[in-house]
PDB file of C-alpha atoms and ligand atoms in Angstrom:
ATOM      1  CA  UNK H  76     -14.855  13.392  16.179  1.00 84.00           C
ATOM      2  CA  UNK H  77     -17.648  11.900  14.898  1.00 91.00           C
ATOM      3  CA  UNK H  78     -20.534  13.475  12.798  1.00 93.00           C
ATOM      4  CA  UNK H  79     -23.792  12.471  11.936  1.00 97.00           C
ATOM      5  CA  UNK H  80     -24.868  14.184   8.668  1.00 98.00           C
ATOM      6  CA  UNK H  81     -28.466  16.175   8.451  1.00 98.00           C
ATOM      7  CA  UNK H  82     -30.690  14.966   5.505  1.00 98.00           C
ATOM      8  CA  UNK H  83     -29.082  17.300   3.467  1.00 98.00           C
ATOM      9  CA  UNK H  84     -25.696  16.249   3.449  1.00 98.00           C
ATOM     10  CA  UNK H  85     -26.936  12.742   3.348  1.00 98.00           C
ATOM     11  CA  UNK H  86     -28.573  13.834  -0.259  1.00 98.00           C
ATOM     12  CA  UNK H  87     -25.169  15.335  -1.168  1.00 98.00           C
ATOM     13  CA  UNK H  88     -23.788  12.197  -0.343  1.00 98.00           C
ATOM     14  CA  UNK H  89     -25.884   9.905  -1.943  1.00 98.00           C
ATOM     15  CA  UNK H  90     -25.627  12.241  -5.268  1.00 98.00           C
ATOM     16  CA  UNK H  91     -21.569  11.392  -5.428  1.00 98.00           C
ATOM     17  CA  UNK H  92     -22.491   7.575  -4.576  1.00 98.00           C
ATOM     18  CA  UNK H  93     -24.715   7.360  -7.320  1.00 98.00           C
ATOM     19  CA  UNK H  94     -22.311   8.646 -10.113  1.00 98.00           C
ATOM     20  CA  UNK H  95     -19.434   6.343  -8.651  1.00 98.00           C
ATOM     21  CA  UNK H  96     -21.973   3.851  -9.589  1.00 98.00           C
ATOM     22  CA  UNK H  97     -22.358   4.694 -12.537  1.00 98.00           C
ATOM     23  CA  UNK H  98     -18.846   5.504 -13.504  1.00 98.00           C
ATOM     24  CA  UNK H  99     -18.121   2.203 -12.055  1.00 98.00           C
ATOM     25  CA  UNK H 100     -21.061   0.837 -15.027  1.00 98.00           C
ATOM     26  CA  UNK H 101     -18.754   2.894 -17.658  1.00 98.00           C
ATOM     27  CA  UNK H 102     -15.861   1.060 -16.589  1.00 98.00           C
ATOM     28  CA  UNK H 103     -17.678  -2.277 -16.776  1.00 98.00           C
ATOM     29  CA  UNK H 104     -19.039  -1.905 -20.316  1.00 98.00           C
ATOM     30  CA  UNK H 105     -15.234  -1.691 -21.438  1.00 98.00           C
ATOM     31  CA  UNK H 106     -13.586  -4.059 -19.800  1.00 98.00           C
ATOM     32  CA  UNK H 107     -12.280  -7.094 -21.359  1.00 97.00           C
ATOM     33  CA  UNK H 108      -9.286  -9.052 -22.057  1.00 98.00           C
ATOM     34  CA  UNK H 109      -6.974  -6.510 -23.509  1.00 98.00           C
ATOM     35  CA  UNK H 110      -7.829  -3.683 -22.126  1.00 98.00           C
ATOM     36  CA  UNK H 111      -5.203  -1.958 -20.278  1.00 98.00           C
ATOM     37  CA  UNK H 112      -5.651  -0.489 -16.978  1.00 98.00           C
ATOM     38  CA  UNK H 113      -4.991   3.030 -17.720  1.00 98.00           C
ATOM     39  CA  UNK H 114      -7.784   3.114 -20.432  1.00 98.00           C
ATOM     40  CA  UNK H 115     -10.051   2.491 -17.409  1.00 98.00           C
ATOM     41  CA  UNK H 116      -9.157   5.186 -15.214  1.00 98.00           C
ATOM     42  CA  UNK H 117      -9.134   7.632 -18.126  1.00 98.00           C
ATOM     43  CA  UNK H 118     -12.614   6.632 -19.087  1.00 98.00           C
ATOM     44  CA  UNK H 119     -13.922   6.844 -15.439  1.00 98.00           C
ATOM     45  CA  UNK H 120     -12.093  10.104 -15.248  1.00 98.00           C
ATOM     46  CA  UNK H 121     -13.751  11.494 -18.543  1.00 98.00           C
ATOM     47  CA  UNK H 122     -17.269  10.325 -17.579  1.00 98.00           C
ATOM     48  CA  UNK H 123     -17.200  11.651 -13.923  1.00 98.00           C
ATOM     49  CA  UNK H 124     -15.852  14.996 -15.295  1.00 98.00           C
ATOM     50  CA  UNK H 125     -18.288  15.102 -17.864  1.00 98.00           C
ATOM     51  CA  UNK H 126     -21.264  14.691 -15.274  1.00 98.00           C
ATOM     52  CA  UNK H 127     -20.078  17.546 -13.025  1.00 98.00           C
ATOM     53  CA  UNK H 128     -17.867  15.734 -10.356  1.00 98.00           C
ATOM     54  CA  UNK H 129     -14.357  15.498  -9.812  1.00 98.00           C
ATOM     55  CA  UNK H 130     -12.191  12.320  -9.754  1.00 98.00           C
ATOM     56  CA  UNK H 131     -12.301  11.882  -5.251  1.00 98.00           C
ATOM     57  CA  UNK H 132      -9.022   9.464  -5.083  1.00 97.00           C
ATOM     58  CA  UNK H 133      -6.496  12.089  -6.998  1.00 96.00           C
ATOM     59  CA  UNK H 134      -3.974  13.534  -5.761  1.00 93.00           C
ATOM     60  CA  UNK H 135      -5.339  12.631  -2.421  1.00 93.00           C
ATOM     61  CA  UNK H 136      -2.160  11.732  -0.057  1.00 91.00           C
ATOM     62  CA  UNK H 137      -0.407  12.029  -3.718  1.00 91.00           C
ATOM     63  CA  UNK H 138      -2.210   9.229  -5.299  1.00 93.00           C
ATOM     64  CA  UNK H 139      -1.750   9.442  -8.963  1.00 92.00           C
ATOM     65  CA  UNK H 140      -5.146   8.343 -10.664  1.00 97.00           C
ATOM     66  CA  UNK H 141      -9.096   8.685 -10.589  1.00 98.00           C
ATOM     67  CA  UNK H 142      -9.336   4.583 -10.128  1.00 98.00           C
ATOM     68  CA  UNK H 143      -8.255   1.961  -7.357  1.00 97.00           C
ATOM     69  CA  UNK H 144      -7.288  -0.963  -9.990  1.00 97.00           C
ATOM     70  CA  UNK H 145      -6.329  -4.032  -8.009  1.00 97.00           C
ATOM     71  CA  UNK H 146      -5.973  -7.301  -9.805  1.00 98.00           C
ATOM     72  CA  UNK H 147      -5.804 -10.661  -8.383  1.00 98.00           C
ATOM     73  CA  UNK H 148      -3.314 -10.922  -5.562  1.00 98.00           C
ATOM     74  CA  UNK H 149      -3.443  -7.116  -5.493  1.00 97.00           C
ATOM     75  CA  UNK H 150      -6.278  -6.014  -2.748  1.00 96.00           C
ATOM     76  CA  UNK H 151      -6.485  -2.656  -2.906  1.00 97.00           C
ATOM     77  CA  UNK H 152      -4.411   0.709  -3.757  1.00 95.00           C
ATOM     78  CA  UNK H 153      -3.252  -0.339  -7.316  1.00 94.00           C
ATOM     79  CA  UNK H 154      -2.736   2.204  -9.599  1.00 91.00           C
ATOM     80  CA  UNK H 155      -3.714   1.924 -13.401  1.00 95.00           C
ATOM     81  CA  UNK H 156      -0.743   1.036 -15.894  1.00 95.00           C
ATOM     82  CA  UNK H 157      -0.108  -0.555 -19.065  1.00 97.00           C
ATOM     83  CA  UNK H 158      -1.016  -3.442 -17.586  1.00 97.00           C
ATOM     84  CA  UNK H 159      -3.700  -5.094 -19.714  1.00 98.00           C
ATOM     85  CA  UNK H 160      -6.695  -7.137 -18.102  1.00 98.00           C
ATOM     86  CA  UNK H 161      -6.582 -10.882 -19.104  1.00 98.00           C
ATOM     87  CA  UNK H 162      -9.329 -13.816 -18.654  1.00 97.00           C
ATOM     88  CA  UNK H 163      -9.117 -15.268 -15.765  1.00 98.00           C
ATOM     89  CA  UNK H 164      -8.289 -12.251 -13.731  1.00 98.00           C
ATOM     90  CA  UNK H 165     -10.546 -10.639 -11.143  1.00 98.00           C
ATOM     91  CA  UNK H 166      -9.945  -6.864 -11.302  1.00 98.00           C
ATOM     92  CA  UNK H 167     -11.804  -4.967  -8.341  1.00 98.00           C
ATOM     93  CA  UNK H 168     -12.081  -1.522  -9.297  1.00 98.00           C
ATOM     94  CA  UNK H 169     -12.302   1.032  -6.315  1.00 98.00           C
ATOM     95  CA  UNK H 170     -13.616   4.608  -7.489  1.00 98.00           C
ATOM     96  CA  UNK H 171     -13.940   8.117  -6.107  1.00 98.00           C
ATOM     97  CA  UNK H 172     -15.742  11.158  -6.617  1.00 98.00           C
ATOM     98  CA  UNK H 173     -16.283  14.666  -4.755  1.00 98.00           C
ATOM     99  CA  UNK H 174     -19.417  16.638  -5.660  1.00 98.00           C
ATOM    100  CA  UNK H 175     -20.496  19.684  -4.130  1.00 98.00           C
ATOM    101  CA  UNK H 176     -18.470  18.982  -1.388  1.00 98.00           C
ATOM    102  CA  UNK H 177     -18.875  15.486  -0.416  1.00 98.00           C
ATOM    103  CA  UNK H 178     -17.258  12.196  -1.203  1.00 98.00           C
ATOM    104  CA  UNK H 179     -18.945   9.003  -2.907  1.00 98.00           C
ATOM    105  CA  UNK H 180     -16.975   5.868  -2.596  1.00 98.00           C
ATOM    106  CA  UNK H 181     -17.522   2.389  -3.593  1.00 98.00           C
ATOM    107  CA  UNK H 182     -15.600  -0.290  -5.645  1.00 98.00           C
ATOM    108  CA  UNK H 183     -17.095  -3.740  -7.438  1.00 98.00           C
ATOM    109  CA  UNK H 184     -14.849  -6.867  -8.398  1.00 98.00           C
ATOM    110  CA  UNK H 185     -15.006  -8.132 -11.865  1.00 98.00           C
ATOM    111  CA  UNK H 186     -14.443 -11.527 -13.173  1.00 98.00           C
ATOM    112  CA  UNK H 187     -13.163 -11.349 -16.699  1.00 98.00           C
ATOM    113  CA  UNK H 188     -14.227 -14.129 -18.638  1.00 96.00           C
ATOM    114  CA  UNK H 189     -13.827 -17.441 -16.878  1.00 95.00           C
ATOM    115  CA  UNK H 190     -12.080 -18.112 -13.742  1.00 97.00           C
ATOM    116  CA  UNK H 191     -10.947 -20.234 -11.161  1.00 97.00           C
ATOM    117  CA  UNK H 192     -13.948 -21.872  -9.727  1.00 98.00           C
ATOM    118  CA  UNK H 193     -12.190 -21.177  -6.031  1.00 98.00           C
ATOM    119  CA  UNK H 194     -11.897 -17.837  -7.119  1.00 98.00           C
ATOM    120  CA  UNK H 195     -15.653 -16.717  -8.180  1.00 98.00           C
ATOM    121  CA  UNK H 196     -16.793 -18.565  -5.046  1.00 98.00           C
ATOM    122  CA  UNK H 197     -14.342 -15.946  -3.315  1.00 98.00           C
ATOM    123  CA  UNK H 198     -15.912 -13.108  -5.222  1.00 98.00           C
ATOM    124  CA  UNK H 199     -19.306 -13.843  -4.447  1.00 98.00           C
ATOM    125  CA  UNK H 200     -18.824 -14.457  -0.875  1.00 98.00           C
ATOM    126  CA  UNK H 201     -17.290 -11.157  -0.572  1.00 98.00           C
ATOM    127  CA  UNK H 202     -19.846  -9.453  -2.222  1.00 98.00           C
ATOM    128  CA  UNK H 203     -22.150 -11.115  -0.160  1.00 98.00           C
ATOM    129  CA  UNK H 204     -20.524 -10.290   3.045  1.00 98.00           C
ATOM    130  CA  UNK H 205     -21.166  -7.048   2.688  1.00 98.00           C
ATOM    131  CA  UNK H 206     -24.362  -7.792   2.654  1.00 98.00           C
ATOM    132  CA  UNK H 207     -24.086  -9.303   5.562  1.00 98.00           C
ATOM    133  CA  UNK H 208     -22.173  -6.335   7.120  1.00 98.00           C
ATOM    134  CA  UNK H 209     -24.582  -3.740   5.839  1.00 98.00           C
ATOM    135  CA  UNK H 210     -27.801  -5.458   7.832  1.00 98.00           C
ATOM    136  CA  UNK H 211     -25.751  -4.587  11.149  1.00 98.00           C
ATOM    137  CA  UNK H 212     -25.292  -0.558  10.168  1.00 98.00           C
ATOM    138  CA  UNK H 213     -28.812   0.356  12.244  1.00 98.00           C
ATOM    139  CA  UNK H 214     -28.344   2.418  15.223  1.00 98.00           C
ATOM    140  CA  UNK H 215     -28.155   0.904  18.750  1.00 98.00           C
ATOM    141  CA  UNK H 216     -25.591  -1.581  17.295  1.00 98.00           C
ATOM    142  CA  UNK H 217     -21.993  -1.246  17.119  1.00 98.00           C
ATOM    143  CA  UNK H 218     -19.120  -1.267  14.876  1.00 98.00           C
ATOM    144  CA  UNK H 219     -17.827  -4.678  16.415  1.00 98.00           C
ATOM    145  CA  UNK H 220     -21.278  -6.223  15.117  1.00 98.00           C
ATOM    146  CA  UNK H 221     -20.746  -4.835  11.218  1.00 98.00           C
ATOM    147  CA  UNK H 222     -17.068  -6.592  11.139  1.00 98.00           C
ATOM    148  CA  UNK H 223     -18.721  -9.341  13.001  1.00 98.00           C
ATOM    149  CA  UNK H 224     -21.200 -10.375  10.633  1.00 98.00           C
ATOM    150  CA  UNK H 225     -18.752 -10.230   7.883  1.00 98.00           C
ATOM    151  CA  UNK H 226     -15.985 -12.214   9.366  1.00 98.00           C
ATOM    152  CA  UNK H 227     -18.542 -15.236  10.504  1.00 98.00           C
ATOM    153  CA  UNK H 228     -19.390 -15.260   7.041  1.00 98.00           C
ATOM    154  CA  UNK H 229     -16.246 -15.392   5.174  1.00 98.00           C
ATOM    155  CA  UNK H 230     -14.554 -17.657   7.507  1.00 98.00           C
ATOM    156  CA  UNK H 231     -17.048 -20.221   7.631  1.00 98.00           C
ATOM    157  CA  UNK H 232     -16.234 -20.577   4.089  1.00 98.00           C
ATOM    158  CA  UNK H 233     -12.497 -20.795   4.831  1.00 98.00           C
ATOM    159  CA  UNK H 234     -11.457 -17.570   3.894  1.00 98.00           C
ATOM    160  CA  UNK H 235      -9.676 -14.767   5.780  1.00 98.00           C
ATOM    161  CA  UNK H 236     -10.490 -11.362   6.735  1.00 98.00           C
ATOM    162  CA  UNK H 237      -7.485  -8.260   6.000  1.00 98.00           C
ATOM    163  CA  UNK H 238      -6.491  -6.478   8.753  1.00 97.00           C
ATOM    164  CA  UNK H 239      -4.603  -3.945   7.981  1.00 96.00           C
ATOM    165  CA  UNK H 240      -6.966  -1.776   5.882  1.00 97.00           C
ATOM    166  CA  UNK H 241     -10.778  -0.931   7.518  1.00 98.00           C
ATOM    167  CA  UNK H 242     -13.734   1.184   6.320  1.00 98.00           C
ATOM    168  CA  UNK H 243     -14.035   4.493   6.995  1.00 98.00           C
ATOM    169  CA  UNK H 244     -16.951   7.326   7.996  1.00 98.00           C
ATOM    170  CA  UNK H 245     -17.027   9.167   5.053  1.00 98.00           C
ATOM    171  CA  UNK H 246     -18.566  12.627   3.997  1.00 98.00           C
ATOM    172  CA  UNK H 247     -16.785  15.833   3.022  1.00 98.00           C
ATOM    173  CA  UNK H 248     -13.601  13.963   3.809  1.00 97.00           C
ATOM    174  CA  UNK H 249     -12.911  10.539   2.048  1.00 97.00           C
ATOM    175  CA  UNK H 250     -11.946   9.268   5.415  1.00 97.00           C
ATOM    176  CA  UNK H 251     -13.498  10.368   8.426  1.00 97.00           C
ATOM    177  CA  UNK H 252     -14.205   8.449  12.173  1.00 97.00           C
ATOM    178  CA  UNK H 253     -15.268   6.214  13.103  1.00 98.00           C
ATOM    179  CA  UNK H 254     -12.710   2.926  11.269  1.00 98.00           C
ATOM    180  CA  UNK H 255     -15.086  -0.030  10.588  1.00 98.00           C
ATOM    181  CA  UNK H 256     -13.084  -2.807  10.386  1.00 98.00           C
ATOM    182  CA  UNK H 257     -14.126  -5.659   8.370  1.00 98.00           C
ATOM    183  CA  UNK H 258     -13.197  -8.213  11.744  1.00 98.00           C
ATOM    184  CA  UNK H 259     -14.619  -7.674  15.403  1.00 98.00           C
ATOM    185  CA  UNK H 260     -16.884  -9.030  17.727  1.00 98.00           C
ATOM    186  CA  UNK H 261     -20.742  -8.534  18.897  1.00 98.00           C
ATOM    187  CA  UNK H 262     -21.563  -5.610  21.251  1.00 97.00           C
ATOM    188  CA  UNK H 263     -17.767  -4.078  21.070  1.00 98.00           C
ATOM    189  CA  UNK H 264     -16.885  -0.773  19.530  1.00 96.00           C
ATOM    190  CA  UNK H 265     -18.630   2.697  18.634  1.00 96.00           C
ATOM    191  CA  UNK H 266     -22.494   2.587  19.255  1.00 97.00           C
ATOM    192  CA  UNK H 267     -24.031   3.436  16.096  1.00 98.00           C
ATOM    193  CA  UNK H 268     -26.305   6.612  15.377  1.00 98.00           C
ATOM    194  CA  UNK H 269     -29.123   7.629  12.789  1.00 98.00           C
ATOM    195  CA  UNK H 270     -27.351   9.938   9.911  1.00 98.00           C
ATOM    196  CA  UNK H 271     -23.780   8.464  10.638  1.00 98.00           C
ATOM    197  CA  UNK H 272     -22.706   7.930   6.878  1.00 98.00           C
ATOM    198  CA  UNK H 273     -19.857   4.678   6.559  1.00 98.00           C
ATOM    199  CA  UNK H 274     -18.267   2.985   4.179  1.00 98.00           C
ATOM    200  CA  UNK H 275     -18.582  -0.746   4.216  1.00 98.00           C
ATOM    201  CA  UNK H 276     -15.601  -2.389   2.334  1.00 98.00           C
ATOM    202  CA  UNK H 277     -14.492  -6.406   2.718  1.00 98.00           C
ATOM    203  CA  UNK H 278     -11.248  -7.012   1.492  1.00 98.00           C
ATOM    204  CA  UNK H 279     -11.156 -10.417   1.683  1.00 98.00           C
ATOM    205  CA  UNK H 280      -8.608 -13.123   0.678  1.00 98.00           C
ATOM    206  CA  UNK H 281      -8.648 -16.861  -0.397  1.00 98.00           C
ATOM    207  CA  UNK H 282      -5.217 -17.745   1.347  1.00 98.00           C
ATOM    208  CA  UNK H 283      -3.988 -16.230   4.738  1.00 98.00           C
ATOM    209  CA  UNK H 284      -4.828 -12.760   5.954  1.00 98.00           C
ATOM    210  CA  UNK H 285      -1.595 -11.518   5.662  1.00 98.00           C
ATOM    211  CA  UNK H 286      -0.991  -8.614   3.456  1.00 98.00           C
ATOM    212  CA  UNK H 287       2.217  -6.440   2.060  1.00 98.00           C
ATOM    213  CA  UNK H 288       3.026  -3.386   0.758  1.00 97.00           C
ATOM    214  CA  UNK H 289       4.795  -3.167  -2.482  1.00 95.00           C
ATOM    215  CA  UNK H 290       7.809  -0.415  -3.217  1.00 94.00           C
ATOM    216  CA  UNK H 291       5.348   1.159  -5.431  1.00 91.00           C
ATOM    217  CA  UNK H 292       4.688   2.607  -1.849  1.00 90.00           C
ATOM    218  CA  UNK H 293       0.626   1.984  -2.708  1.00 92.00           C
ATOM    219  CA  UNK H 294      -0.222  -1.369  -4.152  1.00 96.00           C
ATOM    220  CA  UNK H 295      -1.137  -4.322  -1.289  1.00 97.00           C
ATOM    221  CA  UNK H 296      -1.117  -7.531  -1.879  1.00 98.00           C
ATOM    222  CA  UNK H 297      -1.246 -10.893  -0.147  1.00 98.00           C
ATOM    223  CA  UNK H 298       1.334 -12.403   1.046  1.00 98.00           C
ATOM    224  CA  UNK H 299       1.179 -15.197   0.190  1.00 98.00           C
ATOM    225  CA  UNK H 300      -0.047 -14.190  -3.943  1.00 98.00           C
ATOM    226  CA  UNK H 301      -3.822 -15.634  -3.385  1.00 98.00           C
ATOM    227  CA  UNK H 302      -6.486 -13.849  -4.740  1.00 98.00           C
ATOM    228  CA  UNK H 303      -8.156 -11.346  -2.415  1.00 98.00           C
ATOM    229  CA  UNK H 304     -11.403  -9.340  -3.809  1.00 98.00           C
ATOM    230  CA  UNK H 305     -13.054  -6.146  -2.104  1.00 98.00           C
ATOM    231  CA  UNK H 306     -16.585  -4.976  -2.744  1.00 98.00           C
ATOM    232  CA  UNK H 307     -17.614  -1.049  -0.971  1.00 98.00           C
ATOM    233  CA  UNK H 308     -21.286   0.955  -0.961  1.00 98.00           C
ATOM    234  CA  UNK H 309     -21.602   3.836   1.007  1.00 98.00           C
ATOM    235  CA  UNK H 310     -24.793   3.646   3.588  1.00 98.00           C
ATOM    236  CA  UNK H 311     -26.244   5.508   6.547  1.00 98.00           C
ATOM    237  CA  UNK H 312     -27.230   3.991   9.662  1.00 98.00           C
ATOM    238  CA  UNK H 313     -31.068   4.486  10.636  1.00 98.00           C
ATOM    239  CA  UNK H 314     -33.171   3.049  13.302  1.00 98.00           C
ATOM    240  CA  UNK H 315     -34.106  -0.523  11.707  1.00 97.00           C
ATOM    241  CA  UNK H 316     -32.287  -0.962   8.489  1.00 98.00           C
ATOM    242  CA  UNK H 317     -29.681   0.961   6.848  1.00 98.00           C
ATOM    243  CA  UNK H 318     -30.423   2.630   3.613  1.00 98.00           C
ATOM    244  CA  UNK H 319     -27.287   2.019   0.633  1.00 98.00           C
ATOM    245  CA  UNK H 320     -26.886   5.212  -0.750  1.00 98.00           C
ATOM    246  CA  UNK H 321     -24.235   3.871  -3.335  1.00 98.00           C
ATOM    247  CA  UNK H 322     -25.549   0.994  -5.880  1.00 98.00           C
ATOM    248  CA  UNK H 323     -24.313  -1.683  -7.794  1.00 98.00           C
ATOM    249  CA  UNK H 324     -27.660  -1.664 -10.219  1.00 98.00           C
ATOM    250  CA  UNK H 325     -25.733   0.154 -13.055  1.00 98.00           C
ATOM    251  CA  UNK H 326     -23.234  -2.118 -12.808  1.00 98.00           C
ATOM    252  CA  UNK H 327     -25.268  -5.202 -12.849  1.00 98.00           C
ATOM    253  CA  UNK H 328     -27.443  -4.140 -15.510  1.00 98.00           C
ATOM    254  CA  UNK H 329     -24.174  -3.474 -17.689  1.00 98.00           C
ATOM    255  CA  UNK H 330     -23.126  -6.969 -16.995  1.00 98.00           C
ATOM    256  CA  UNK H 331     -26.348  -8.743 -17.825  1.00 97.00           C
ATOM    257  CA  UNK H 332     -27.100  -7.000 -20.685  1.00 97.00           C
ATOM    258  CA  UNK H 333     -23.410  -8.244 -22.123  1.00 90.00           C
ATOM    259  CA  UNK H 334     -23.288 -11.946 -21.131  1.00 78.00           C
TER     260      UNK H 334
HETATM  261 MG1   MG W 534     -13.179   2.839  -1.929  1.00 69.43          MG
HETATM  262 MG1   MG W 535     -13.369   3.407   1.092  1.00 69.43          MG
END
């Protein structure tokens, strides 16, 4: 079933967006070559403890950590290790938090240091199709038109699109209906409501669109070991436009602030 969240709820929300943002800004005034990927999640644990939420990914379906740490060829679902971050990587960091009752979910990809220039062009068209997906979330569309918008735009730049792994509804479950899928076509699926909360996530890859799962029994990664990067914010569908209730400004502001 499918429910549309009162103004309330969509407050509650927004409140565990906005401190995934900013525990997502933590984690990107700390990471550099070096670091490893356990320091991160403990950090983003610490701070989203510290501000009265609780980490949303643990233990959820067993998964060990507060953080989504996928690096490279990894697109989603990798778990922090020992594994240190190195220039030239592009870590996308996907993070989780519960708050009186409701789930916040969004995750950023960061270049560290410089990279292949194929590979920031990959990062910034991902970013952007979300973008691009996140115009389509107003009601009297459909789902079909969200996955639409962001599959013209990546693959007119030659990339692909992953399959296998969708958005999500989201709200006091991490995963609720309806699936938005980051592929589709124009007028097909769901017809979209005011107060319907999704999460918008492009995992998209710079090879094929082929993806595996590792015998970790989490981490997926392409096929074929190309990069793939994956950018999330949480919005609401209204009439019109759709309001982001998640935010990359923290983040950003971080980032400037150190180049
Ligand atoms: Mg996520
Ligand atoms: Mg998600």
């Amino acid at each position: 079933m499918i429910h549309l969240k009162s103004e309330e709820e969509i407050e509650l929300i927004r409140q565990s967006s906005l401190l995934v943002g900013k525990t997502l800004a933590e984690v990107a005034r700390i990471i550099d070559p070096g670091i490893t990927t356990e320091a991160l999640d403990r950090r983003a644990e610490e701070f989203i403890r510290d501000n009265g939420g609780k980490p949303g990914f643990k233990g959820y379906n067993g998964f060990p950590s507060t953080l989504c740490i996928s690096i490279n060829e990894v697109v989603v679902h990798g778990f922090p290790s020992k594994r240190e971050v190195k220039e030239g990587d592009i870590v996308s960091v996907d993070c989780g938090v519960l708050m009186n009752g409701f789930h916040g979910d969004s995750a950023f990809t960061f270049v560290i240091g410089e990279v292949d220039a194929s590979v920031q062009a990959l990062v910034n068209a991902t970013r952007e199709s979300l973008t691009m997906g996140i115009e389509q979330a107003v009601a009297g569309n459909r789902i079909g038109d969200i996955g639409y918008a962001i599959q013209q735009y990546v693959e007119m730049r030659g990339y692909s699109v992953v399959r296998d792994l969708v958005g999500h509804g989201l709200g006091r479950n991490l995963h609720e209906s309806p699936d938005v899928p980051n592929y589709g076509r124009r007028g097909v699926g769901h017809r979209l409501q005011s107060g319907l909360v999704l999460a918008i996530e492009p995992m998209i890859n710079l090879g094929g669109k082929a993806v595996v799962q590792e015998r970790d029994g989490w981490t997926i990664r392409t096929t074929d070991r190309k990069a793939s990067a994956h950018f999330e914010h949480d919005v609401v569908v209204r009439q019109g436009k759709a309001e982001v209730l998640s935010t990359f400004e923290f983040i950003d502001e971080v980032l400037k602030s150190r180049n």
